[in-house]
Short mmCIF file of C-alpha atoms in Angstrom, two decimals:
data_model
loop_
_atom_site.label_atom_id
_atom_site.label_comp_id
_atom_site.label_asym_id
_atom_site.label_seq_id
_atom_site.Cartn_x
_atom_site.Cartn_y
_atom_site.Cartn_z
CA MET D 1 0.00 0.00 0.00
CA SER D 2 1.37 3.43 -0.95
CA GLU D 3 2.06 6.02 1.70
CA PRO D 4 -0.57 8.78 2.02
CA SER D 5 0.39 12.01 0.24
CA SER D 6 1.63 14.97 2.23
CA GLN D 7 -0.96 17.44 3.47
CA LEU D 8 -0.52 21.16 4.13
CA ILE D 9 -2.43 22.40 7.18
CA ASP D 10 -2.59 25.34 9.51
CA LEU D 11 -3.49 25.40 13.19
CA ALA D 12 -5.68 27.65 15.33
CA LEU D 13 -4.76 27.35 19.02
CA GLN D 14 -7.02 28.66 21.76
CA GLY D 15 -5.82 30.00 25.09
CA GLY D 16 -6.81 28.84 28.57
CA GLY D 17 -4.04 29.07 31.15
CA SER D 18 -2.53 25.77 32.21
CA HIS D 19 -5.21 24.01 30.15
CA GLY D 20 -2.90 24.90 27.28
CA ALA D 21 -1.01 21.73 28.21
CA PHE D 22 -3.84 19.92 26.42
CA THR D 23 -2.75 21.72 23.24
CA TRP D 24 0.83 20.65 23.96
CA GLY D 25 -0.38 17.05 23.77
CA VAL D 26 -2.24 17.64 20.52
CA LEU D 27 0.82 19.25 18.93
CA ASP D 28 3.05 16.47 20.23
CA ARG D 29 0.90 13.91 18.41
CA LEU D 30 0.51 15.91 15.19
CA LEU D 31 4.27 16.43 14.99
CA GLU D 32 4.68 12.65 14.81
CA GLU D 33 2.87 12.61 11.45
CA PRO D 34 5.47 13.10 8.67
CA ARG D 35 2.78 13.66 6.05
CA LEU D 36 1.40 16.73 7.84
CA HIS D 37 3.16 19.97 6.97
CA ILE D 38 2.24 23.01 9.05
CA GLU D 39 2.13 26.24 7.07
CA ALA D 40 0.97 28.57 9.82
CA ILE D 41 -0.26 28.85 13.40
CA SER D 42 -2.65 31.41 14.86
CA GLY D 43 -2.61 31.45 18.66
CA THR D 44 -3.84 33.38 21.65
CA SER D 45 -2.61 33.33 25.26
CA ALA D 46 -1.43 29.77 26.05
CA GLY D 47 -2.00 28.96 22.38
CA ALA D 48 0.37 31.79 21.47
CA MET D 49 3.05 30.41 23.76
CA ASN D 50 2.66 26.87 22.46
CA GLY D 51 2.88 28.23 18.92
CA ALA D 52 5.96 30.37 19.53
CA VAL D 53 7.85 27.59 21.29
CA MET D 54 6.98 25.08 18.58
CA VAL D 55 7.70 27.30 15.57
CA ALA D 56 11.09 28.51 16.84
CA ALA D 57 12.27 25.02 17.76
CA HIS D 58 10.92 23.50 14.54
CA ALA D 59 12.97 26.02 12.56
CA ALA D 60 16.07 24.90 14.44
CA GLY D 61 15.67 21.15 14.39
CA GLY D 62 12.41 19.97 12.88
CA ALA D 63 9.58 18.06 14.53
CA ALA D 64 11.75 16.25 17.08
CA ALA D 65 13.22 19.52 18.35
CA ALA D 66 9.76 21.08 18.52
CA ARG D 67 8.42 18.22 20.64
CA THR D 68 11.37 18.49 23.03
CA ALA D 69 11.00 22.27 23.29
CA LEU D 70 7.30 22.02 24.14
CA GLU D 71 8.01 19.57 26.96
CA ASP D 72 10.83 21.76 28.28
CA PHE D 73 8.57 24.84 28.19
CA TRP D 74 5.78 23.22 30.19
CA ARG D 75 8.26 21.76 32.65
CA ARG D 76 9.62 25.27 33.24
CA VAL D 77 6.05 26.53 33.72
CA SER D 78 5.52 23.88 36.39
CA GLN D 79 8.82 24.65 38.10
CA ALA D 80 8.02 28.39 38.14
CA ALA D 81 4.67 27.66 39.78
CA ALA D 82 6.07 25.29 42.39
CA PHE D 83 6.54 28.08 44.93
CA SER D 84 3.28 29.87 44.15
CA PRO D 85 0.79 30.12 47.03
CA LEU D 86 -1.91 29.00 44.59
CA GLN D 87 -1.85 25.30 45.41
CA ARG D 88 -4.50 22.64 45.87
CA SER D 89 -5.87 22.13 49.36
CA PRO D 90 -4.90 18.94 51.24
CA MET D 91 -8.46 17.63 50.82
CA ASP D 92 -8.38 18.16 47.05
CA ARG D 93 -5.07 16.34 46.86
CA LEU D 94 -6.46 13.48 48.91
CA LEU D 95 -9.54 13.19 46.69
CA GLY D 96 -7.61 13.62 43.46
CA ARG D 97 -9.32 16.86 42.43
CA TRP D 98 -7.37 19.37 40.34
CA SER D 99 -9.49 22.33 41.38
CA LEU D 100 -8.15 25.26 43.46
CA ASP D 101 -11.62 26.26 44.67
CA ARG D 102 -10.88 25.15 48.23
CA SER D 103 -7.40 26.63 48.36
CA PRO D 104 -7.26 29.47 50.95
CA ALA D 105 -4.74 31.35 48.83
CA TYR D 106 -6.90 31.04 45.71
CA LEU D 107 -10.01 32.20 47.56
CA ALA D 108 -8.12 35.22 48.90
CA PHE D 109 -6.71 35.94 45.44
CA ASP D 110 -10.15 35.63 43.85
CA PHE D 111 -11.62 38.09 46.36
CA MET D 112 -8.79 40.60 45.93
CA ALA D 113 -9.14 40.48 42.13
CA ARG D 114 -12.73 41.67 42.50
CA VAL D 115 -11.80 44.54 44.79
CA PHE D 116 -8.29 45.65 43.84
CA SER D 117 -6.58 46.42 40.55
CA PRO D 118 -3.09 45.28 39.50
CA TYR D 119 -2.30 49.01 39.46
CA ASP D 120 -2.91 49.16 43.21
CA PHE D 121 0.32 47.24 43.81
CA PRO D 122 3.87 48.55 43.27
CA LEU D 123 5.03 45.66 41.10
CA GLY D 124 1.74 45.26 39.28
CA ALA D 125 1.67 41.49 39.73
CA LEU D 126 4.75 40.70 37.64
CA ASN D 127 4.13 37.81 35.28
CA PRO D 128 6.33 34.80 36.20
CA LEU D 129 6.11 33.60 32.60
CA ALA D 130 8.43 36.37 31.42
CA LYS D 131 11.53 34.47 32.54
CA VAL D 132 10.13 31.17 31.26
CA LEU D 133 9.56 32.61 27.79
CA ALA D 134 13.02 34.15 27.63
CA GLU D 135 14.49 30.70 28.35
CA SER D 136 12.15 28.79 26.05
CA VAL D 137 11.92 30.78 22.80
CA ASP D 138 14.69 31.79 20.41
CA PHE D 139 13.06 35.02 19.17
CA ALA D 140 15.79 35.70 16.61
CA ARG D 141 15.15 32.34 14.98
CA LEU D 142 11.39 32.80 15.32
CA ALA D 143 11.58 36.02 13.29
CA THR D 144 12.72 34.14 10.17
CA ALA D 145 11.07 30.75 10.79
CA PRO D 146 9.37 29.20 7.73
CA ILE D 147 6.18 28.43 9.66
CA LYS D 148 4.08 31.60 9.85
CA LEU D 149 3.00 32.65 13.33
CA PHE D 150 0.07 34.97 14.08
CA ILE D 151 -0.40 36.09 17.69
CA THR D 152 -3.42 38.13 18.78
CA ALA D 153 -3.57 40.70 21.58
CA THR D 154 -6.38 43.16 22.37
CA ASN D 155 -5.69 46.88 22.13
CA VAL D 156 -7.03 48.35 25.39
CA ARG D 157 -7.73 51.77 23.87
CA THR D 158 -9.60 50.64 20.76
CA GLY D 159 -10.84 47.21 21.81
CA ARG D 160 -9.62 45.87 18.49
CA PRO D 161 -7.32 42.91 17.90
CA ARG D 162 -3.74 43.39 16.80
CA VAL D 163 -2.16 40.43 15.06
CA PHE D 164 1.61 40.18 15.50
CA ARG D 165 3.70 38.25 13.00
CA ASN D 166 7.03 36.40 13.20
CA ALA D 167 9.35 39.40 12.83
CA GLU D 168 7.41 41.30 15.52
CA MET D 169 7.63 38.59 18.17
CA SER D 170 9.06 39.29 21.63
CA PRO D 171 8.39 38.16 25.19
CA ASP D 172 6.14 41.23 25.59
CA VAL D 173 3.99 40.20 22.63
CA LEU D 174 3.37 36.76 24.12
CA LEU D 175 2.72 38.23 27.58
CA ALA D 176 0.31 40.75 26.06
CA SER D 177 -1.62 37.94 24.37
CA ALA D 178 -2.03 36.28 27.79
CA CYS D 179 -2.56 39.43 29.89
CA LEU D 180 -5.68 38.98 32.03
CA PRO D 181 -6.57 42.52 33.17
CA THR D 182 -7.62 41.48 36.67
CA MET D 183 -4.24 39.84 37.28
CA PHE D 184 -1.66 41.91 35.41
CA GLN D 185 -1.11 45.46 34.26
CA ALA D 186 -1.56 45.97 30.54
CA VAL D 187 1.52 45.26 28.43
CA GLU D 188 2.77 48.27 26.46
CA ILE D 189 4.05 47.71 22.92
CA ASP D 190 4.85 50.56 20.53
CA GLY D 191 3.12 53.01 22.85
CA GLU D 192 -0.14 51.06 23.03
CA ALA D 193 -1.49 48.98 25.92
CA TYR D 194 -2.65 45.40 25.34
CA TRP D 195 -4.74 42.81 27.16
CA ASP D 196 -5.44 39.13 26.53
CA GLY D 197 -6.08 38.37 22.87
CA GLY D 198 -9.00 36.14 23.80
CA TYR D 199 -11.26 39.17 24.06
CA SER D 200 -10.87 39.94 20.36
CA GLY D 201 -9.88 36.61 18.78
CA ASN D 202 -9.40 33.23 20.43
CA PRO D 203 -7.73 32.59 18.07
CA THR D 204 -8.02 34.85 15.02
CA MET D 205 -8.81 32.92 11.84
CA THR D 206 -8.53 35.75 9.31
CA PRO D 207 -4.73 35.71 8.73
CA LEU D 208 -4.78 31.95 8.22
CA ILE D 209 -7.09 32.52 5.28
CA GLU D 210 -5.84 35.82 3.88
CA GLU D 211 -2.09 35.10 4.15
CA CYS D 212 -1.86 31.32 3.68
CA VAL D 213 -2.52 28.85 0.88
CA SER D 214 -3.57 25.90 3.02
CA ASP D 215 -7.27 25.08 2.80
CA ASP D 216 -7.32 22.95 5.96
CA THR D 217 -7.45 24.55 9.42
CA ILE D 218 -7.39 22.43 12.56
CA ILE D 219 -8.78 24.28 15.58
CA VAL D 220 -7.55 23.03 18.95
CA GLY D 221 -10.36 23.97 21.32
CA ILE D 222 -9.85 24.55 25.02
CA ASN D 223 -12.81 26.72 26.00
CA PRO D 224 -16.09 24.77 25.78
CA VAL D 225 -18.57 26.26 23.33
CA GLU D 226 -21.45 24.35 24.85
CA ARG D 227 -21.89 23.55 28.53
CA PRO D 228 -24.88 21.65 29.96
CA GLY D 229 -27.03 23.17 32.67
CA ILE D 230 -27.36 26.71 33.96
CA PRO D 231 -24.51 28.12 36.07
CA LYS D 232 -25.87 29.31 39.40
CA THR D 233 -22.92 30.08 41.67
CA ALA D 234 -21.10 33.41 41.24
CA ARG D 235 -17.89 31.67 40.18
CA ASP D 236 -19.66 29.40 37.68
CA ILE D 237 -21.50 32.36 36.17
CA LEU D 238 -18.27 34.32 35.71
CA ASN D 239 -16.57 31.27 34.23
CA ARG D 240 -19.35 30.79 31.69
CA LEU D 241 -19.30 34.49 30.82
CA ASN D 242 -15.58 34.20 30.10
CA GLU D 243 -16.11 31.11 27.96
CA VAL D 244 -18.84 32.82 25.94
CA SER D 245 -16.83 36.02 25.42
CA PHE D 246 -13.61 34.14 24.60
CA ASN D 247 -15.41 32.04 21.97
CA ALA D 248 -17.53 34.83 20.46
CA VAL D 249 -15.13 36.16 17.82
CA LEU D 250 -14.09 32.68 16.66
CA LEU D 251 -17.74 31.69 16.24
CA LYS D 252 -18.41 34.86 14.23
CA GLU D 253 -15.50 34.10 11.90
CA LEU D 254 -16.74 30.55 11.41
CA ARG D 255 -20.21 31.90 10.68
CA MET D 256 -18.73 34.24 8.04
CA MET D 257 -16.90 31.29 6.46
CA ALA D 258 -20.14 29.32 6.33
CA LEU D 259 -21.98 32.27 4.76
CA LEU D 260 -19.30 32.76 2.11
CA ARG D 261 -19.41 29.07 1.36
CA ARG D 262 -23.11 29.39 0.55
CA VAL D 263 -22.62 32.34 -1.79
CA ALA D 264 -19.35 31.10 -3.32
CA SER D 265 -20.95 30.08 -6.60
CA ALA D 266 -22.23 33.61 -7.13
CA ALA D 267 -18.85 35.13 -6.28
CA ALA D 268 -16.52 32.62 -7.91
CA ALA D 269 -14.66 35.35 -9.73
CA ASP D 270 -13.51 36.89 -6.47
CA ALA D 271 -10.40 34.91 -5.49
CA GLY D 272 -10.49 36.21 -1.93
CA VAL D 273 -14.07 35.14 -1.38
CA ALA D 274 -13.38 31.82 -3.09
CA HIS D 275 -10.56 30.98 -0.68
CA TRP D 276 -12.73 31.82 2.35
CA SER D 277 -15.50 29.63 1.01
CA GLN D 278 -13.21 26.69 0.22
CA MET D 279 -11.68 26.42 3.67
CA ARG D 280 -12.01 23.03 5.33
CA VAL D 281 -12.34 23.30 9.09
CA HIS D 282 -11.60 20.64 11.70
CA LEU D 283 -11.83 20.65 15.49
CA ILE D 284 -9.86 18.72 18.08
CA ARG D 285 -11.35 18.99 21.56
CA SER D 286 -12.07 16.92 24.66
CA GLU D 287 -15.01 16.56 27.03
CA MET D 288 -12.46 16.69 29.85
CA MET D 289 -12.27 20.46 29.38
CA VAL D 290 -15.98 20.73 30.22
CA GLU D 291 -15.45 18.78 33.44
CA LEU D 292 -12.56 20.95 34.67
CA ASP D 293 -13.46 24.13 36.55
CA SER D 294 -11.99 27.55 35.85
CA SER D 295 -9.70 27.60 38.90
CA SER D 296 -7.75 24.63 37.52
CA LYS D 297 -6.45 26.95 34.78
CA LEU D 298 -4.08 28.27 37.46
CA ASN D 299 -2.96 24.80 38.53
CA ALA D 300 0.47 24.15 36.99
CA GLU D 301 1.43 20.97 38.88
CA TRP D 302 3.48 18.72 36.63
CA ALA D 303 1.15 15.75 37.18
CA PHE D 304 -1.83 17.86 36.05
CA LEU D 305 0.00 19.20 33.00
CA CYS D 306 0.97 15.66 32.02
CA LEU D 307 -2.64 14.52 32.45
CA LEU D 308 -3.75 17.25 30.05
CA ARG D 309 -0.91 16.43 27.64
CA ASP D 310 -1.88 12.78 27.57
CA GLU D 311 -5.52 13.69 26.93
CA GLY D 312 -4.42 15.96 24.08
CA ARG D 313 -2.39 13.14 22.54
CA ARG D 314 -5.32 10.74 22.94
CA VAL D 315 -7.91 12.93 21.21
CA ALA D 316 -5.46 13.97 18.48
CA ASP D 317 -4.75 10.30 17.81
CA ALA D 318 -8.50 9.59 17.70
CA PHE D 319 -9.00 12.52 15.31
CA LEU D 320 -6.30 11.25 12.95
CA ALA D 321 -7.72 7.74 13.04
CA ALA D 322 -11.25 8.95 12.30
CA HIS D 323 -10.58 11.92 10.01
CA GLY D 324 -6.98 11.75 8.82
CA THR D 325 -8.14 10.84 5.32
CA ASP D 326 -10.61 13.76 5.33
CA LEU D 327 -7.78 16.29 5.46
CA GLY D 328 -7.46 17.85 2.02
CA LYS D 329 -10.93 16.61 1.02
CA ARG D 330 -13.73 17.81 3.30
CA SER D 331 -14.50 19.64 6.53
CA THR D 332 -15.15 17.57 9.61
CA LEU D 333 -16.61 20.50 11.61
CA ASP D 334 -20.13 21.44 10.57
CA ILE D 335 -19.85 25.24 10.51
CA ASP D 336 -23.08 25.53 8.54
CA ARG D 337 -24.99 24.88 11.79
CA SER D 338 -24.16 28.45 12.83
CA LEU D 339 -26.28 29.81 9.96
CA ASP D 340 -29.28 27.87 11.16
CA GLY D 341 -29.12 29.34 14.66
CA LYS D 342 -28.38 25.97 16.27
#
C-alpha cells in the first residue's frame, strides 16, 4: 500500500491558562505525522506560547526539536509555579481533584481580584512567565522561521485585535496575548497597551485565510462552546461568561466562512471570497475540558500538566484515526450549523 500524500495544514490554538497543556499534547501527536506539513499557526494566550515555542524550535531542528521544546517549556512553567501560594488544598489532593476552589490562597486571590486592581500594587503582579519565555523561545530564529505565526492581543484603547507576525515577536507580545486585566497590568508595545487576545480573537482565523494557501485549518479547542445546565454560583456564572466572550469572535468568523461558502458560486470570480468559502475546518477537543473548573487553569502541577498532555495526545490520535483521510478533502466540523441558529 502506498504512503498517504503529504498534506498542508494550519493550526488555530485557543488559550486557557494551564489548560494549554492539552494543546501541547495535541501538537506532540501531530508532529509525529510526517505527512502533515504546518504552514501557519494562529494562537492566543497559552495557544500563542505553544505556537511560539513550537515554531522557533521546529525552525532549528524539525519536529523532534519542537516536541522536546514544548516539553521543556511546560516543565519550566511547572517549576516556576512550584513556589506559588496557589496550590490545591490537602483535601483536594487526597480526593484527586485538580481544582483550586478550596485553596485558601486562591479564595483570597479571587476576592482581591474583585476589589483591587493590579495598578494598586507597586510591582503590578509581575508575570512569572516572562523568565520562562526568555528561556524557552529563540526570538531571533522565530523572526525568520518558515512556519508563519500569528499572535493576537487586544488593544485596550480601541478594543480591536492586533495580530503580531514572526518578525514582531518578543516576550512582551506573548505576555500581552495572555494578559488577564484582573491579574496583570496591561503590556505596552509601541506606545499602546494590550490585554489578553482572547477578548478579540481566540484565536483569530482571518490571517490563516488571507495570508496562507492551506485550505485545511485544525482548531484546537480549550474553552467549551457548549456547557450543559445553567450556572448558578457566582464563580460558575463568571466562568461561563468568560467562555462565551472568549469564543464569540471565533464563532463569528466561522459563521462568516459558512456564509461565504453558501454564496461562493455567485462570487466565484472573487479569489479572496473563493478561498474563504473553500476552507475546510476541523476541530480537536475533549469533554475533559468541560469537566474541569476555571480555577484549575491556574494549577500548573506537573502531574496535572501531564494529564492534560496525555488527553491531548489521545484525542489527536482519535482525530487522525477517524478523520486523517478527510484532510485535504472535506470539513469535519459542521460550521453551517451556525447559519441555522443551532
